[in-house]
């Protein structure tokens, strides 16, 4: 029995420049090697910096992912980057459904499903984000919202001819960038619910990994990982500081 790897993903969002991005990637690659970190480490830099970073990661010490992808195949879509282009650049992962894209950039379940389909057609692994807003949390609609988001994802996956690996990241919107995290009890209830719901909807035999995201720091990472069914972490703010990101990788 081989214990499956934990996943540590860093979402850099729209931050940094060429120099700082290469430096950050370089620091992470060096420290992952030096500390002999066995988890699967994935970083999501801004798209313009993916290829320069790929160049300094020739030994594939870490994995790279895109923060976004077009819902459409190649053609007249000014400003978009297609899944075919990501595949061509040998980018392994892509984030879909991040709350900032759902709520600030108005993406809906339909366009998110199209994105998942394009990615799977091109053999790119998806980290699909779900989570309730503060208002939904306060009005106790968390399970209702998670069920809705998961149902829509799996309707699409189950109809897909080529379903591929999907990882689900639970990120309560109210925990993103706020310093707030759910209590251990809340997390355990929510991850039980996600685990059971995924089991109910998932028609493929492939096991699906679950990540937690929202204000993860070197101080709370270890205790968050104690929650049953959490296979890894999706990290925003703390992934921009190599030391914090590596500390998280080392403590779990
Ligand atoms: C995120 O945006 O995916 C995230 C988890 O951000 P932070 O860690 O900064 O809360």
PDB file of C-alpha atoms and ligand atoms in Angstrom:
ATOM      1  CA  UNK A   1       0.000   0.000   0.000  1.00  0.00           C
ATOM      2  CA  UNK A   2       1.511   3.273  -1.106  1.00  0.00           C
ATOM      3  CA  UNK A   3       0.285   6.282   0.830  1.00  0.00           C
ATOM      4  CA  UNK A   4      -1.026   8.746  -1.663  1.00  0.00           C
ATOM      5  CA  UNK A   5       0.792  12.049  -1.901  1.00  0.00           C
ATOM      6  CA  UNK A   6      -0.516  15.168  -0.269  1.00  0.00           C
ATOM      7  CA  UNK A   7      -1.011  18.146  -2.540  1.00  0.00           C
ATOM      8  CA  UNK A   8       0.190  21.665  -1.784  1.00  0.00           C
ATOM      9  CA  UNK A   9      -0.970  24.206  -4.336  1.00  0.00           C
ATOM     10  CA  UNK A  10       0.013  27.886  -4.437  1.00  0.00           C
ATOM     11  CA  UNK A  11      -2.260  30.358  -6.216  1.00  0.00           C
ATOM     12  CA  UNK A  12      -0.262  33.517  -6.913  1.00  0.00           C
ATOM     13  CA  UNK A  13      -3.254  35.380  -8.390  1.00  0.00           C
ATOM     14  CA  UNK A  14      -2.478  38.666 -10.200  1.00  0.00           C
ATOM     15  CA  UNK A  15       0.732  39.467  -8.302  1.00  0.00           C
ATOM     16  CA  UNK A  16       4.414  39.982  -9.008  1.00  0.00           C
ATOM     17  CA  UNK A  17       6.525  40.727 -12.063  1.00  0.00           C
ATOM     18  CA  UNK A  18       8.907  38.704 -14.228  1.00  0.00           C
ATOM     19  CA  UNK A  19      11.852  39.087 -11.873  1.00  0.00           C
ATOM     20  CA  UNK A  20       9.989  38.428  -8.617  1.00  0.00           C
ATOM     21  CA  UNK A  21       8.092  35.473 -10.120  1.00  0.00           C
ATOM     22  CA  UNK A  22      11.213  33.707 -11.332  1.00  0.00           C
ATOM     23  CA  UNK A  23      12.893  34.405  -7.987  1.00  0.00           C
ATOM     24  CA  UNK A  24       9.944  33.017  -6.025  1.00  0.00           C
ATOM     25  CA  UNK A  25       9.774  29.907  -8.209  1.00  0.00           C
ATOM     26  CA  UNK A  26      13.522  29.430  -7.912  1.00  0.00           C
ATOM     27  CA  UNK A  27      13.380  29.686  -4.106  1.00  0.00           C
ATOM     28  CA  UNK A  28      10.504  27.194  -3.943  1.00  0.00           C
ATOM     29  CA  UNK A  29      12.207  24.686  -6.266  1.00  0.00           C
ATOM     30  CA  UNK A  30      15.467  24.917  -4.300  1.00  0.00           C
ATOM     31  CA  UNK A  31      13.781  24.490  -0.904  1.00  0.00           C
ATOM     32  CA  UNK A  32      11.550  21.614  -2.044  1.00  0.00           C
ATOM     33  CA  UNK A  33      14.725  19.793  -3.106  1.00  0.00           C
ATOM     34  CA  UNK A  34      16.731  20.777  -0.037  1.00  0.00           C
ATOM     35  CA  UNK A  35      14.015  19.820   2.449  1.00  0.00           C
ATOM     36  CA  UNK A  36      13.274  16.629   0.554  1.00  0.00           C
ATOM     37  CA  UNK A  37       9.567  17.433   0.372  1.00  0.00           C
ATOM     38  CA  UNK A  38       7.629  14.445  -0.886  1.00  0.00           C
ATOM     39  CA  UNK A  39       4.260  16.096  -1.385  1.00  0.00           C
ATOM     40  CA  UNK A  40       3.059  17.117  -4.811  1.00  0.00           C
ATOM     41  CA  UNK A  41       3.782  20.845  -5.005  1.00  0.00           C
ATOM     42  CA  UNK A  42       1.936  22.844  -7.671  1.00  0.00           C
ATOM     43  CA  UNK A  43       2.254  26.585  -8.311  1.00  0.00           C
ATOM     44  CA  UNK A  44      -0.123  28.761 -10.302  1.00  0.00           C
ATOM     45  CA  UNK A  45       1.764  31.881 -11.452  1.00  0.00           C
ATOM     46  CA  UNK A  46       0.263  34.514 -13.773  1.00  0.00           C
ATOM     47  CA  UNK A  47       0.151  33.004 -17.308  1.00  0.00           C
ATOM     48  CA  UNK A  48       2.891  35.275 -18.712  1.00  0.00           C
ATOM     49  CA  UNK A  49       5.369  33.780 -16.249  1.00  0.00           C
ATOM     50  CA  UNK A  50       4.529  30.102 -16.770  1.00  0.00           C
ATOM     51  CA  UNK A  51       7.068  29.418 -19.520  1.00  0.00           C
ATOM     52  CA  UNK A  52      10.025  31.260 -17.967  1.00  0.00           C
ATOM     53  CA  UNK A  53       9.327  29.307 -14.769  1.00  0.00           C
ATOM     54  CA  UNK A  54       8.993  26.073 -16.717  1.00  0.00           C
ATOM     55  CA  UNK A  55      12.483  26.782 -18.003  1.00  0.00           C
ATOM     56  CA  UNK A  56      13.999  26.762 -14.518  1.00  0.00           C
ATOM     57  CA  UNK A  57      11.997  23.661 -13.532  1.00  0.00           C
ATOM     58  CA  UNK A  58      13.387  21.292 -16.164  1.00  0.00           C
ATOM     59  CA  UNK A  59      13.781  18.489 -13.623  1.00  0.00           C
ATOM     60  CA  UNK A  60      10.085  18.885 -12.735  1.00  0.00           C
ATOM     61  CA  UNK A  61      10.717  19.270  -9.023  1.00  0.00           C
ATOM     62  CA  UNK A  62       7.345  21.043  -8.824  1.00  0.00           C
ATOM     63  CA  UNK A  63       4.299  21.120 -11.099  1.00  0.00           C
ATOM     64  CA  UNK A  64       2.892  24.156 -12.874  1.00  0.00           C
ATOM     65  CA  UNK A  65      -0.680  25.192 -13.438  1.00  0.00           C
ATOM     66  CA  UNK A  66      -2.613  27.976 -15.112  1.00  0.00           C
ATOM     67  CA  UNK A  67      -4.984  30.151 -13.062  1.00  0.00           C
ATOM     68  CA  UNK A  68      -7.489  30.246 -15.892  1.00  0.00           C
ATOM     69  CA  UNK A  69      -8.372  28.893 -19.331  1.00  0.00           C
ATOM     70  CA  UNK A  70     -10.765  29.772 -22.137  1.00  0.00           C
ATOM     71  CA  UNK A  71     -14.076  27.917 -22.309  1.00  0.00           C
ATOM     72  CA  UNK A  72     -13.712  27.809 -26.107  1.00  0.00           C
ATOM     73  CA  UNK A  73     -11.572  26.078 -28.695  1.00  0.00           C
ATOM     74  CA  UNK A  74      -9.035  28.155 -30.672  1.00  0.00           C
ATOM     75  CA  UNK A  75     -10.479  30.943 -32.754  1.00  0.00           C
ATOM     76  CA  UNK A  76     -11.602  34.574 -32.658  1.00  0.00           C
ATOM     77  CA  UNK A  77     -11.607  35.152 -28.890  1.00  0.00           C
ATOM     78  CA  UNK A  78      -9.438  38.160 -28.152  1.00  0.00           C
ATOM     79  CA  UNK A  79      -7.470  37.892 -24.945  1.00  0.00           C
ATOM     80  CA  UNK A  80      -8.155  34.238 -24.183  1.00  0.00           C
ATOM     81  CA  UNK A  81      -5.729  31.334 -23.718  1.00  0.00           C
ATOM     82  CA  UNK A  82      -6.982  27.907 -24.764  1.00  0.00           C
ATOM     83  CA  UNK A  83      -6.534  24.510 -23.179  1.00  0.00           C
ATOM     84  CA  UNK A  84      -4.788  23.439 -26.401  1.00  0.00           C
ATOM     85  CA  UNK A  85      -2.217  26.181 -25.831  1.00  0.00           C
ATOM     86  CA  UNK A  86      -1.689  25.031 -22.250  1.00  0.00           C
ATOM     87  CA  UNK A  87      -1.219  21.459 -23.433  1.00  0.00           C
ATOM     88  CA  UNK A  88       1.190  22.647 -26.120  1.00  0.00           C
ATOM     89  CA  UNK A  89       3.193  24.394 -23.380  1.00  0.00           C
ATOM     90  CA  UNK A  90       3.061  21.205 -21.287  1.00  0.00           C
ATOM     91  CA  UNK A  91       1.220  22.839 -18.390  1.00  0.00           C
ATOM     92  CA  UNK A  92      -0.228  20.045 -16.256  1.00  0.00           C
ATOM     93  CA  UNK A  93      -2.882  21.746 -14.138  1.00  0.00           C
ATOM     94  CA  UNK A  94      -5.510  24.468 -14.284  1.00  0.00           C
ATOM     95  CA  UNK A  95      -7.684  26.114 -11.637  1.00  0.00           C
ATOM     96  CA  UNK A  96     -11.391  26.350 -12.403  1.00  0.00           C
ATOM     97  CA  UNK A  97     -14.148  27.997 -10.394  1.00  0.00           C
ATOM     98  CA  UNK A  98     -12.066  30.085  -8.018  1.00  0.00           C
ATOM     99  CA  UNK A  99     -14.359  32.360  -6.019  1.00  0.00           C
ATOM    100  CA  UNK A 100     -12.722  35.491  -7.450  1.00  0.00           C
ATOM    101  CA  UNK A 101     -13.601  34.312 -10.940  1.00  0.00           C
ATOM    102  CA  UNK A 102     -17.113  33.298  -9.901  1.00  0.00           C
ATOM    103  CA  UNK A 103     -17.907  36.449  -7.956  1.00  0.00           C
ATOM    104  CA  UNK A 104     -15.727  39.289  -9.311  1.00  0.00           C
ATOM    105  CA  UNK A 105     -15.451  38.090 -12.918  1.00  0.00           C
ATOM    106  CA  UNK A 106     -18.998  36.683 -13.035  1.00  0.00           C
ATOM    107  CA  UNK A 107     -18.263  33.152 -14.185  1.00  0.00           C
ATOM    108  CA  UNK A 108     -21.175  30.756 -13.939  1.00  0.00           C
ATOM    109  CA  UNK A 109     -21.558  26.976 -13.672  1.00  0.00           C
ATOM    110  CA  UNK A 110     -22.129  26.707 -17.416  1.00  0.00           C
ATOM    111  CA  UNK A 111     -18.882  28.408 -18.464  1.00  0.00           C
ATOM    112  CA  UNK A 112     -16.997  26.580 -15.696  1.00  0.00           C
ATOM    113  CA  UNK A 113     -18.230  23.245 -17.070  1.00  0.00           C
ATOM    114  CA  UNK A 114     -17.092  24.224 -20.565  1.00  0.00           C
ATOM    115  CA  UNK A 115     -13.673  25.018 -19.153  1.00  0.00           C
ATOM    116  CA  UNK A 116     -13.454  21.621 -17.440  1.00  0.00           C
ATOM    117  CA  UNK A 117     -14.407  19.939 -20.723  1.00  0.00           C
ATOM    118  CA  UNK A 118     -11.783  21.817 -22.765  1.00  0.00           C
ATOM    119  CA  UNK A 119      -9.132  20.944 -20.157  1.00  0.00           C
ATOM    120  CA  UNK A 120     -10.028  17.271 -20.084  1.00  0.00           C
ATOM    121  CA  UNK A 121     -10.052  17.091 -23.888  1.00  0.00           C
ATOM    122  CA  UNK A 122      -6.454  18.269 -23.633  1.00  0.00           C
ATOM    123  CA  UNK A 123      -5.464  16.008 -20.766  1.00  0.00           C
ATOM    124  CA  UNK A 124      -4.958  18.813 -18.263  1.00  0.00           C
ATOM    125  CA  UNK A 125      -5.749  18.156 -14.619  1.00  0.00           C
ATOM    126  CA  UNK A 126      -8.341  20.370 -12.992  1.00  0.00           C
ATOM    127  CA  UNK A 127      -8.456  21.830  -9.508  1.00  0.00           C
ATOM    128  CA  UNK A 128     -12.108  22.773  -9.183  1.00  0.00           C
ATOM    129  CA  UNK A 129     -12.957  25.268  -6.425  1.00  0.00           C
ATOM    130  CA  UNK A 130     -16.227  25.293  -4.546  1.00  0.00           C
ATOM    131  CA  UNK A 131     -17.390  27.137  -1.437  1.00  0.00           C
ATOM    132  CA  UNK A 132     -20.103  29.239   0.149  1.00  0.00           C
ATOM    133  CA  UNK A 133     -20.132  33.019   0.587  1.00  0.00           C
ATOM    134  CA  UNK A 134     -20.311  34.688   4.004  1.00  0.00           C
ATOM    135  CA  UNK A 135     -24.024  35.339   3.578  1.00  0.00           C
ATOM    136  CA  UNK A 136     -24.661  31.713   2.624  1.00  0.00           C
ATOM    137  CA  UNK A 137     -22.564  30.568   5.589  1.00  0.00           C
ATOM    138  CA  UNK A 138     -24.464  32.810   8.000  1.00  0.00           C
ATOM    139  CA  UNK A 139     -27.828  31.613   6.713  1.00  0.00           C
ATOM    140  CA  UNK A 140     -26.704  27.972   6.987  1.00  0.00           C
ATOM    141  CA  UNK A 141     -26.822  27.299   3.252  1.00  0.00           C
ATOM    142  CA  UNK A 142     -23.335  25.764   3.054  1.00  0.00           C
ATOM    143  CA  UNK A 143     -24.452  22.207   2.285  1.00  0.00           C
ATOM    144  CA  UNK A 144     -27.086  23.411  -0.161  1.00  0.00           C
ATOM    145  CA  UNK A 145     -24.492  25.469  -2.073  1.00  0.00           C
ATOM    146  CA  UNK A 146     -21.833  22.751  -2.056  1.00  0.00           C
ATOM    147  CA  UNK A 147     -24.361  20.212  -3.301  1.00  0.00           C
ATOM    148  CA  UNK A 148     -25.395  22.541  -6.123  1.00  0.00           C
ATOM    149  CA  UNK A 149     -21.798  23.203  -7.173  1.00  0.00           C
ATOM    150  CA  UNK A 150     -20.828  19.526  -7.012  1.00  0.00           C
ATOM    151  CA  UNK A 151     -23.960  18.351  -8.834  1.00  0.00           C
ATOM    152  CA  UNK A 152     -23.236  20.671 -11.724  1.00  0.00           C
ATOM    153  CA  UNK A 153     -19.590  19.581 -11.889  1.00  0.00           C
ATOM    154  CA  UNK A 154     -20.430  15.864 -11.900  1.00  0.00           C
ATOM    155  CA  UNK A 155     -23.294  16.183 -14.389  1.00  0.00           C
ATOM    156  CA  UNK A 156     -20.658  17.465 -16.758  1.00  0.00           C
ATOM    157  CA  UNK A 157     -17.977  14.930 -15.766  1.00  0.00           C
ATOM    158  CA  UNK A 158     -20.354  11.981 -15.992  1.00  0.00           C
ATOM    159  CA  UNK A 159     -21.404  13.016 -19.524  1.00  0.00           C
ATOM    160  CA  UNK A 160     -17.850  13.556 -20.635  1.00  0.00           C
ATOM    161  CA  UNK A 161     -16.289  11.013 -22.979  1.00  0.00           C
ATOM    162  CA  UNK A 162     -12.862  11.663 -21.558  1.00  0.00           C
ATOM    163  CA  UNK A 163     -13.156  12.450 -17.874  1.00  0.00           C
ATOM    164  CA  UNK A 164      -9.788  13.038 -16.354  1.00  0.00           C
ATOM    165  CA  UNK A 165      -8.377  13.786 -13.021  1.00  0.00           C
ATOM    166  CA  UNK A 166     -10.258  16.386 -11.035  1.00  0.00           C
ATOM    167  CA  UNK A 167      -9.272  17.596  -7.603  1.00  0.00           C
ATOM    168  CA  UNK A 168     -11.846  19.495  -5.579  1.00  0.00           C
ATOM    169  CA  UNK A 169     -10.804  22.452  -3.442  1.00  0.00           C
ATOM    170  CA  UNK A 170     -13.240  23.565  -0.752  1.00  0.00           C
ATOM    171  CA  UNK A 171     -12.664  27.253  -0.142  1.00  0.00           C
ATOM    172  CA  UNK A 172     -15.228  29.052   2.006  1.00  0.00           C
ATOM    173  CA  UNK A 173     -15.338  32.498   0.351  1.00  0.00           C
ATOM    174  CA  UNK A 174     -15.377  34.161   3.774  1.00  0.00           C
ATOM    175  CA  UNK A 175     -12.086  32.447   4.666  1.00  0.00           C
ATOM    176  CA  UNK A 176     -10.176  33.627   1.577  1.00  0.00           C
ATOM    177  CA  UNK A 177      -7.681  36.352   2.425  1.00  0.00           C
ATOM    178  CA  UNK A 178      -9.432  37.168   5.715  1.00  0.00           C
ATOM    179  CA  UNK A 179      -7.372  35.285   8.291  1.00  0.00           C
ATOM    180  CA  UNK A 180     -10.528  33.386   9.280  1.00  0.00           C
ATOM    181  CA  UNK A 181     -10.703  29.599   9.068  1.00  0.00           C
ATOM    182  CA  UNK A 182     -13.592  27.246   9.904  1.00  0.00           C
ATOM    183  CA  UNK A 183     -13.381  25.517  13.291  1.00  0.00           C
ATOM    184  CA  UNK A 184     -12.154  21.912  13.424  1.00  0.00           C
ATOM    185  CA  UNK A 185     -15.720  20.773  14.020  1.00  0.00           C
ATOM    186  CA  UNK A 186     -17.114  22.773  11.096  1.00  0.00           C
ATOM    187  CA  UNK A 187     -14.378  21.464   8.811  1.00  0.00           C
ATOM    188  CA  UNK A 188     -15.003  17.893   9.807  1.00  0.00           C
ATOM    189  CA  UNK A 189     -18.758  18.227   9.158  1.00  0.00           C
ATOM    190  CA  UNK A 190     -18.194  19.956   5.819  1.00  0.00           C
ATOM    191  CA  UNK A 191     -15.547  17.516   4.578  1.00  0.00           C
ATOM    192  CA  UNK A 192     -17.717  14.541   5.582  1.00  0.00           C
ATOM    193  CA  UNK A 193     -20.481  16.119   3.550  1.00  0.00           C
ATOM    194  CA  UNK A 194     -18.255  16.791   0.517  1.00  0.00           C
ATOM    195  CA  UNK A 195     -16.789  13.278   0.679  1.00  0.00           C
ATOM    196  CA  UNK A 196     -20.241  11.672   0.773  1.00  0.00           C
ATOM    197  CA  UNK A 197     -21.663  13.925  -1.925  1.00  0.00           C
ATOM    198  CA  UNK A 198     -18.735  13.252  -4.244  1.00  0.00           C
ATOM    199  CA  UNK A 199     -19.119   9.516  -3.620  1.00  0.00           C
ATOM    200  CA  UNK A 200     -22.771   9.752  -4.547  1.00  0.00           C
ATOM    201  CA  UNK A 201     -22.230  11.703  -7.780  1.00  0.00           C
ATOM    202  CA  UNK A 202     -18.914  10.314  -8.998  1.00  0.00           C
ATOM    203  CA  UNK A 203     -19.533   7.590 -11.585  1.00  0.00           C
ATOM    204  CA  UNK A 204     -15.880   6.990 -12.350  1.00  0.00           C
ATOM    205  CA  UNK A 205     -13.779   4.622 -10.297  1.00  0.00           C
ATOM    206  CA  UNK A 206     -11.028   7.187  -9.861  1.00  0.00           C
ATOM    207  CA  UNK A 207     -10.719   8.455  -6.313  1.00  0.00           C
ATOM    208  CA  UNK A 208     -11.089  12.212  -6.032  1.00  0.00           C
ATOM    209  CA  UNK A 209      -8.793  14.218  -3.818  1.00  0.00           C
ATOM    210  CA  UNK A 210     -10.105  17.045  -1.670  1.00  0.00           C
ATOM    211  CA  UNK A 211      -8.191  20.183  -0.732  1.00  0.00           C
ATOM    212  CA  UNK A 212      -8.920  22.910   1.777  1.00  0.00           C
ATOM    213  CA  UNK A 213      -8.228  26.561   0.970  1.00  0.00           C
ATOM    214  CA  UNK A 214      -8.738  29.828   2.844  1.00  0.00           C
ATOM    215  CA  UNK A 215      -6.199  31.650   5.036  1.00  0.00           C
ATOM    216  CA  UNK A 216      -3.866  28.686   5.330  1.00  0.00           C
ATOM    217  CA  UNK A 217      -0.643  29.662   7.139  1.00  0.00           C
ATOM    218  CA  UNK A 218       2.367  27.864   8.613  1.00  0.00           C
ATOM    219  CA  UNK A 219       0.578  28.127  11.993  1.00  0.00           C
ATOM    220  CA  UNK A 220      -2.682  26.425  11.084  1.00  0.00           C
ATOM    221  CA  UNK A 221      -1.628  24.047   8.259  1.00  0.00           C
ATOM    222  CA  UNK A 222      -0.840  21.059  10.461  1.00  0.00           C
ATOM    223  CA  UNK A 223      -4.092  21.160  12.403  1.00  0.00           C
ATOM    224  CA  UNK A 224      -6.157  21.750   9.243  1.00  0.00           C
ATOM    225  CA  UNK A 225      -4.592  18.631   7.712  1.00  0.00           C
ATOM    226  CA  UNK A 226      -5.816  16.561  10.657  1.00  0.00           C
ATOM    227  CA  UNK A 227      -9.348  16.779   9.273  1.00  0.00           C
ATOM    228  CA  UNK A 228     -10.502  13.503   7.781  1.00  0.00           C
ATOM    229  CA  UNK A 229     -10.717  13.554   3.938  1.00  0.00           C
ATOM    230  CA  UNK A 230      -8.440  16.577   3.510  1.00  0.00           C
ATOM    231  CA  UNK A 231      -5.714  15.492   1.061  1.00  0.00           C
ATOM    232  CA  UNK A 232      -3.989  18.831   0.689  1.00  0.00           C
ATOM    233  CA  UNK A 233      -4.126  22.611   0.739  1.00  0.00           C
ATOM    234  CA  UNK A 234      -4.709  25.453  -1.726  1.00  0.00           C
ATOM    235  CA  UNK A 235      -2.830  28.516  -0.582  1.00  0.00           C
ATOM    236  CA  UNK A 236      -3.159  32.132  -1.714  1.00  0.00           C
ATOM    237  CA  UNK A 237      -1.382  34.848   0.296  1.00  0.00           C
ATOM    238  CA  UNK A 238       1.140  32.562   2.022  1.00  0.00           C
ATOM    239  CA  UNK A 239       2.205  31.070  -1.329  1.00  0.00           C
ATOM    240  CA  UNK A 240       3.751  34.414  -2.321  1.00  0.00           C
ATOM    241  CA  UNK A 241       6.409  34.108   0.376  1.00  0.00           C
ATOM    242  CA  UNK A 242       8.763  31.197  -0.286  1.00  0.00           C
ATOM    243  CA  UNK A 243       9.548  30.653   3.393  1.00  0.00           C
ATOM    244  CA  UNK A 244       5.893  30.487   4.440  1.00  0.00           C
ATOM    245  CA  UNK A 245       4.992  28.217   1.546  1.00  0.00           C
ATOM    246  CA  UNK A 246       7.871  25.856   2.306  1.00  0.00           C
ATOM    247  CA  UNK A 247       7.114  25.946   6.048  1.00  0.00           C
ATOM    248  CA  UNK A 248       3.604  24.770   5.220  1.00  0.00           C
ATOM    249  CA  UNK A 249       4.993  21.989   3.014  1.00  0.00           C
ATOM    250  CA  UNK A 250       7.359  20.895   5.793  1.00  0.00           C
ATOM    251  CA  UNK A 251       4.872  20.912   8.684  1.00  0.00           C
ATOM    252  CA  UNK A 252       2.245  18.691   7.105  1.00  0.00           C
TER     253      UNK A 252
HETATM  254  C1  LIG B   1      -7.213  31.356  -2.497  1.00  0.00           C
HETATM  255  O1  LIG B   1      -7.531  32.430  -3.002  1.00  0.00           O
HETATM  256  O2  LIG B   1      -7.268  30.304  -3.161  1.00  0.00           O
HETATM  257  C2  LIG B   1      -6.780  31.365  -1.098  1.00  0.00           C
HETATM  258  C3  LIG B   1      -6.877  30.258  -0.424  1.00  0.00           C
HETATM  259  O3  LIG B   1      -6.298  32.557  -0.600  1.00  0.00           O
HETATM  260  P1  LIG B   1      -5.683  32.825   0.890  1.00  0.00           P
HETATM  261  O4  LIG B   1      -4.803  31.658   1.217  1.00  0.00           O
HETATM  262  O5  LIG B   1      -4.929  34.095   0.729  1.00  0.00           O
HETATM  263  O6  LIG B   1      -6.854  32.927   1.807  1.00  0.00           O
END
